[in-house]
Short mmCIF file of C-alpha atoms and ligand atoms in Angstrom, two decimals:
data_model
loop_
_atom_site.label_atom_id
_atom_site.label_comp_id
_atom_site.label_asym_id
_atom_site.label_seq_id
_atom_site.Cartn_x
_atom_site.Cartn_y
_atom_site.Cartn_z
CA MET A 72 119.63 106.83 63.41
CA ALA A 73 118.83 107.56 67.00
CA ALA A 74 121.31 109.72 68.83
CA VAL A 75 121.57 108.77 72.48
CA SER A 76 123.84 109.87 75.25
CA CYS A 77 124.68 108.34 78.59
CA PRO A 78 122.40 109.82 81.26
CA GLU A 79 125.22 109.52 83.80
CA CYS A 80 128.26 110.96 82.01
CA GLY A 81 126.74 112.47 78.87
CA GLN A 82 129.04 110.66 76.46
CA PRO A 83 127.45 109.70 73.14
CA ALA A 84 126.42 106.07 72.75
CA HIS A 85 124.92 103.89 70.05
CA ALA A 86 121.25 103.00 70.32
CA GLU A 87 122.03 99.30 70.69
CA ASP A 88 124.84 99.69 73.27
CA ARG A 89 124.09 97.77 76.45
CA PHE A 90 126.56 99.72 78.55
CA CYS A 91 128.14 103.17 78.35
CA GLU A 92 131.67 102.78 77.01
CA SER A 93 132.86 105.72 79.13
CA CYS A 94 131.40 105.05 82.59
CA GLY A 95 129.93 101.52 82.39
CA LEU A 96 126.33 102.52 83.23
CA SER A 97 123.70 100.10 81.96
CA LEU A 98 121.90 101.85 79.13
CA LEU A 99 119.14 99.23 79.01
CA LEU A 100 117.58 100.18 82.33
CA ARG A 101 116.86 103.57 83.82
CA ARG A 102 115.09 103.49 87.16
CA THR A 103 114.40 105.61 90.20
CA PRO A 104 116.91 104.79 92.96
CA GLU A 105 116.06 102.21 95.60
CA GLY A 106 114.86 104.12 98.65
CA GLY A 107 112.95 106.61 96.52
CA PRO A 108 113.53 109.41 94.08
CA GLN A 109 114.92 111.84 96.64
CA GLY A 110 114.49 115.45 95.69
CA ALA A 111 117.75 117.35 95.65
CA ARG A 112 118.52 119.07 98.95
CA ARG A 113 117.44 122.69 98.68
CA SER A 114 120.05 125.42 98.67
CA THR A 115 117.58 128.30 99.07
CA CYS A 116 114.72 128.70 101.56
CA VAL A 117 111.22 127.78 100.35
CA SER A 118 109.72 130.86 102.03
CA CYS A 119 112.32 133.68 101.89
CA ALA A 120 114.96 132.41 99.41
CA GLY A 121 117.64 132.77 102.10
CA ARG A 122 120.56 130.37 102.18
CA VAL A 123 119.94 126.93 103.66
CA ASP A 124 122.57 125.57 106.06
CA ALA A 125 123.92 122.02 106.19
CA GLU A 126 121.28 120.98 108.73
CA GLY A 127 118.47 122.05 106.43
CA PHE A 128 117.49 125.32 108.18
CA CYS A 129 117.25 128.75 106.54
CA GLU A 130 120.11 131.02 107.70
CA ARG A 131 117.88 134.07 107.37
CA CYS A 132 114.42 133.10 108.68
CA GLY A 133 115.26 129.85 110.46
CA ARG A 134 112.57 127.83 108.76
CA ALA A 135 113.20 124.08 108.55
CA GLN A 136 113.23 123.13 104.88
CA PRO A 137 111.05 120.27 103.65
CA ALA A 138 112.79 116.87 103.83
CA PRO A 139 113.52 115.28 100.46
CA ARG A 140 110.82 112.65 101.12
CA ASP A 141 108.25 115.42 101.48
CA ARG A 142 108.51 116.16 97.79
CA MET A 143 109.86 113.56 95.39
CA GLU A 144 109.99 113.97 91.65
CA PHE A 145 111.37 112.11 88.67
CA ASP A 146 111.21 112.62 84.92
CA PHE A 147 112.39 110.04 82.39
CA GLY A 148 110.69 111.72 79.43
CA VAL A 149 108.35 108.80 78.65
CA VAL A 150 107.19 108.72 82.29
CA ALA A 151 107.29 111.20 85.16
CA GLY A 152 106.01 111.34 88.73
CA VAL A 153 105.52 113.59 91.74
CA SER A 154 104.93 112.53 95.35
CA ASP A 155 104.06 115.28 97.83
CA ARG A 156 103.42 115.27 101.58
CA GLY A 157 100.39 117.53 101.15
CA ARG A 158 99.26 120.21 103.60
CA ALA A 159 97.93 118.21 106.53
CA ARG A 160 100.14 115.18 107.14
CA VAL A 161 103.40 115.34 109.08
CA ARG A 162 105.21 113.02 106.67
CA ASN A 163 104.87 111.52 103.23
CA GLU A 164 103.74 107.90 103.61
CA ASP A 165 103.29 107.38 99.85
CA SER A 166 106.05 106.21 97.60
CA MET A 167 106.62 105.59 93.92
CA ALA A 168 109.16 103.81 91.75
CA CYS A 169 109.64 103.63 88.03
CA ALA A 170 111.85 101.90 85.47
CA VAL A 171 112.32 102.28 81.74
CA VAL A 172 113.58 99.00 80.28
CA GLY A 173 115.48 98.96 76.98
CA PRO A 174 117.53 101.50 75.08
CA GLU A 175 116.63 105.13 75.70
CA SER A 176 115.87 105.66 72.02
CA ALA A 177 113.37 102.79 71.89
CA PRO A 178 112.17 101.63 75.32
CA ALA A 179 110.71 98.11 75.47
CA ALA A 180 108.77 98.64 78.69
CA VAL A 181 107.84 101.28 81.22
CA VAL A 182 107.16 99.99 84.74
CA VAL A 183 105.47 102.07 87.47
CA VAL A 184 104.67 101.19 91.09
CA VAL A 185 102.80 103.43 93.57
CA CYS A 186 102.15 102.48 97.19
CA ASP A 187 100.31 104.35 99.95
CA GLY A 188 101.24 103.48 103.53
CA VAL A 189 98.14 102.61 105.54
CA GLY A 190 97.84 105.49 107.95
CA SER A 191 96.86 103.57 111.05
CA THR A 192 100.04 101.48 111.08
CA GLU A 193 103.48 102.31 112.40
CA ARG A 194 106.18 102.88 109.81
CA ALA A 195 103.63 103.19 107.02
CA ASP A 196 106.16 105.18 104.99
CA GLN A 197 108.65 102.35 105.31
CA ALA A 198 106.05 99.83 104.15
CA ALA A 199 105.28 101.92 101.08
CA GLN A 200 108.94 102.39 100.20
CA THR A 201 109.79 98.72 100.77
CA ALA A 202 106.84 97.62 98.64
CA VAL A 203 107.59 99.87 95.66
CA ASP A 204 111.26 98.84 95.70
CA ALA A 205 110.48 95.10 95.91
CA ALA A 206 107.70 95.16 93.31
CA LEU A 207 109.65 97.27 90.83
CA ALA A 208 112.79 95.11 91.07
CA ARG A 209 110.80 91.88 90.65
CA ILE A 210 108.72 93.15 87.72
CA VAL A 211 111.86 94.34 85.90
CA ASP A 212 113.65 91.03 86.59
CA CYS A 213 110.65 89.11 85.26
CA LEU A 214 110.36 91.20 82.10
CA GLN A 215 114.09 90.91 81.43
CA ALA A 216 113.80 87.14 81.93
CA GLY A 217 111.12 87.03 79.22
CA LYS A 218 107.99 86.69 81.37
CA ASP A 219 104.85 88.38 80.09
CA PRO A 220 103.43 91.51 81.75
CA TYR A 221 100.66 89.56 83.54
CA GLU A 222 103.08 87.09 85.18
CA SER A 223 105.47 89.93 85.97
CA THR A 224 102.66 91.91 87.62
CA VAL A 225 101.60 88.95 89.77
CA ASP A 226 105.22 88.21 90.75
CA GLY A 227 105.79 91.88 91.57
CA SER A 228 102.84 91.88 93.95
CA ALA A 229 104.13 88.70 95.62
CA ALA A 230 107.56 90.31 96.06
CA ALA A 231 105.94 93.32 97.75
CA PHE A 232 104.10 91.01 100.15
CA GLU A 233 107.30 89.10 101.00
CA ALA A 234 109.27 92.29 101.62
CA VAL A 235 106.62 94.10 103.68
CA GLU A 236 105.94 91.00 105.81
CA LEU A 237 109.57 91.15 106.94
CA LEU A 238 108.94 94.59 108.46
CA ALA A 239 106.46 93.22 110.99
CA GLU A 240 107.52 92.82 114.62
CA PRO A 241 106.99 89.14 115.43
CA THR A 242 106.25 89.97 119.07
CA SER A 243 103.45 92.42 118.32
CA PRO A 244 101.28 91.79 115.29
CA ASP A 245 99.72 95.25 115.65
CA LEU A 246 103.01 96.67 114.53
CA ALA A 247 102.70 95.26 111.03
CA PRO A 248 103.29 98.16 108.69
CA SER A 249 101.14 97.93 105.58
CA CYS A 250 100.31 99.70 102.35
CA THR A 251 98.30 99.65 99.14
CA LEU A 252 99.91 98.68 95.84
CA VAL A 253 99.23 99.59 92.23
CA SER A 254 101.59 98.70 89.40
CA ALA A 255 101.57 99.26 85.65
CA VAL A 256 103.61 97.66 82.88
CA ALA A 257 103.42 99.36 79.47
CA THR A 258 104.88 97.50 76.48
CA GLU A 259 104.10 97.46 72.78
CA GLU A 260 101.50 94.79 73.62
CA GLY A 261 99.47 97.18 75.76
CA VAL A 262 99.28 98.29 79.38
CA THR A 263 98.83 95.87 82.30
CA VAL A 264 97.68 97.27 85.65
CA GLY A 265 97.69 95.27 88.89
CA TRP A 266 96.51 96.42 92.30
CA ILE A 267 95.61 95.63 95.90
CA GLY A 268 93.88 98.34 97.92
CA ASP A 269 92.54 101.74 96.91
CA SER A 270 95.38 103.38 95.01
CA ARG A 271 94.15 103.81 91.47
CA ALA A 272 94.97 103.86 87.78
CA TYR A 273 93.07 105.94 85.23
CA TRP A 274 93.12 105.90 81.46
CA LEU A 275 92.76 109.37 79.93
CA ALA A 276 91.59 109.19 76.32
CA GLY A 277 89.06 111.92 75.58
CA ALA A 278 85.52 110.55 75.66
CA ASP A 279 86.87 107.08 76.50
CA SER A 280 88.56 108.25 79.73
CA ARG A 281 87.90 105.83 82.58
CA GLN A 282 89.04 104.49 85.91
CA LEU A 283 90.87 101.19 85.32
CA THR A 284 90.94 99.97 88.92
CA THR A 285 88.13 99.16 91.36
CA ASP A 286 88.99 99.98 94.97
CA ASP A 287 89.30 97.15 97.46
CA THR A 288 86.62 98.70 99.66
CA LEU A 289 83.11 97.61 100.56
CA HIS A 290 81.85 100.86 98.99
CA ALA A 291 83.41 100.12 95.60
CA GLN A 292 82.20 96.51 95.68
CA LEU A 293 78.63 97.62 96.42
CA VAL A 294 78.72 100.26 93.68
CA ALA A 295 80.10 97.66 91.25
CA ALA A 296 77.17 95.43 92.28
CA GLY A 297 74.70 98.17 91.31
CA LEU A 298 74.08 100.21 94.46
CA SER A 299 74.14 103.99 94.28
CA ASP A 300 77.00 105.94 95.82
CA GLU A 301 74.68 107.06 98.65
CA GLU A 302 73.38 103.57 99.37
CA ALA A 303 76.93 102.18 99.44
CA SER A 304 78.21 105.01 101.63
CA ALA A 305 75.52 104.26 104.22
CA GLU A 306 77.16 100.94 105.07
CA ALA A 307 79.35 100.90 108.17
CA ASN A 308 83.06 101.10 107.32
CA ALA A 309 82.16 101.47 103.66
CA HIS A 310 85.46 103.13 102.85
CA ALA A 311 87.72 100.89 104.97
CA LEU A 312 90.22 98.87 102.97
CA ALA A 313 89.17 95.29 102.29
CA ARG A 314 92.63 94.27 101.05
CA TRP A 315 96.14 95.63 101.57
CA VAL A 316 99.78 94.50 101.58
CA GLY A 317 101.21 93.60 104.98
CA ALA A 318 101.91 90.81 107.43
CA ASP A 319 98.37 91.16 108.78
CA ALA A 320 96.76 90.84 105.33
CA GLU A 321 95.55 87.79 103.43
CA PRO A 322 98.10 87.24 100.67
CA GLY A 323 96.50 86.69 97.31
CA LEU A 324 96.66 87.58 93.66
CA PRO A 325 96.39 91.22 92.68
CA HIS A 326 93.49 92.34 90.52
CA VAL A 327 94.75 92.76 86.97
CA VAL A 328 93.27 94.71 84.04
CA GLY A 329 94.69 95.60 80.65
CA VAL A 330 94.45 98.28 78.00
CA PRO A 331 94.94 97.03 74.41
CA PRO A 332 97.87 98.35 72.34
CA ASP A 333 95.66 100.02 69.73
CA GLU A 334 94.12 102.42 72.24
CA PRO A 335 96.20 105.57 72.64
CA GLY A 336 95.86 107.50 75.88
CA THR A 337 97.63 108.63 79.03
CA LEU A 338 97.95 106.34 82.02
CA VAL A 339 97.73 108.06 85.41
CA VAL A 340 98.67 106.01 88.49
CA CYS A 341 97.90 107.72 91.80
CA SER A 342 97.21 107.52 95.50
CA ASP A 343 93.95 108.61 97.15
CA GLY A 344 95.51 112.01 97.93
CA LEU A 345 94.67 112.84 94.30
CA TRP A 346 91.41 111.00 93.75
CA ASN A 347 89.82 112.22 96.99
CA TYR A 348 89.62 115.58 95.20
CA LEU A 349 89.40 114.47 91.59
CA PRO A 350 87.51 111.17 91.73
CA THR A 351 86.42 110.79 88.13
CA ALA A 352 88.52 110.15 85.05
CA GLU A 353 86.87 113.22 83.49
CA SER A 354 87.91 115.50 86.35
CA ILE A 355 91.51 114.25 86.10
CA ALA A 356 91.57 114.44 82.30
CA ALA A 357 90.37 118.05 82.46
CA ARG A 358 93.57 119.00 84.30
CA ALA A 359 96.03 116.74 82.48
CA SER A 360 97.80 118.09 79.42
CA GLY A 361 101.31 118.36 78.09
CA SER A 362 104.36 116.28 78.99
CA PRO A 363 104.20 113.53 81.64
CA ALA A 364 106.15 115.80 84.01
CA ARG A 365 103.59 118.55 83.52
CA VAL A 366 100.65 116.20 83.99
CA ALA A 367 102.11 114.87 87.26
CA ALA A 368 103.00 118.35 88.54
CA GLU A 369 99.66 119.95 87.62
CA LEU A 370 97.51 117.17 89.07
CA THR A 371 99.55 117.30 92.29
CA ALA A 372 99.17 121.09 92.38
CA ALA A 373 95.40 120.70 91.89
CA ALA A 374 95.13 118.30 94.85
CA LEU A 375 97.17 120.73 96.99
CA GLU A 376 94.93 123.65 95.98
CA LEU A 377 91.80 121.66 96.77
CA GLY A 378 93.04 120.98 100.30
CA GLY A 379 96.03 118.63 100.26
CA GLY A 380 94.49 116.65 103.12
CA ASP A 381 96.54 113.53 102.37
CA ASN A 382 99.84 112.58 100.75
CA ILE A 383 99.56 112.93 96.95
CA THR A 384 101.35 110.75 94.41
CA VAL A 385 100.81 111.00 90.65
CA VAL A 386 102.72 109.18 87.88
CA ALA A 387 101.88 109.75 84.21
CA VAL A 388 102.74 107.63 81.14
CA PRO A 389 101.54 108.66 77.68
CA TYR A 390 100.86 105.62 75.49
CA PRO A 391 102.12 104.44 73.12
CA PHE A 392 105.37 105.83 74.46
CA HIS A 393 107.31 105.20 71.25
CA SER A 394 105.52 108.11 69.63
CA ARG A 395 106.91 110.38 72.38
CA ARG A 396 110.41 110.18 70.92
CA SER A 397 111.65 113.65 70.17
CA ALA A 398 111.43 114.93 66.63
CA GLY A 399 114.54 114.25 64.59
CA ASP A 400 115.04 110.72 65.86
CA GLU A 401 114.52 109.37 62.38
ZN1 LIG B 668 128.38 107.05 80.93
ZN1 LIG B 669 113.93 131.66 104.95
#
């Protein structure tokens, strides 16, 4: 019999309980908070370990401490993620959201959304956050209403479009914040990945490791059509986004691919801050081992070591996730 406890108050609960009897928390859905998984405010300085005051400055050396958005982390056991500002950008314009649907002892679905604010637009961070929140909420609603992962993925993308469009300033179309979108729904029927833009999903499975997504760029389309990397790169604007989410974008269906349920592996969903440095599934797989939290942290650390030129977001989901239950659950 599975032993579970309420993640909020710690009281024991039965595996089939829908709500915690002590505090009322829903035990059938754990998700990152709307607005982003904010890292806890630091109490000690990142550089000298001095005490940090209420305004976020070190009392000893005066250094401003990184804002929670600069480094976001979450760990639900079956899925974990890290989003980091990197070394070159002034703010983190990526965001991520995640939900685990079903009882903690036997999740029915893991849902992940990663968005990367398009750097040339105002409020790109807001676009990314709005999109992950809208897509995650819609995908979870759809799954709980009995829709299949494909429909849920398509609806989630539509919800992101609707929400991000509302951020545009009607008087100046240039001020239409926009972002990329990649989502993943893992259930016992397999993994369904949907995307618009150049944030990616990879499947890490030894010799069968591969990139699941194809970037919405001219470069990727030319390579898919048979050109070499060099030939494709020679085209003007080869790496410019062909599709994105925003009021100034053509709405349309996301690309969708699946991984069958009988293929064990680890799903990695990421922004280009990771794949700029580790572009191939093999190069990512070589640095991904251990728990999802470790995979996300180590891949982020690798991108930082290699330059950290962009915001970096990495979410990892080992599959099938049921086998990740801790020993002794029987
Ligand atoms: Zn509780
Ligand atoms: Zn200090």
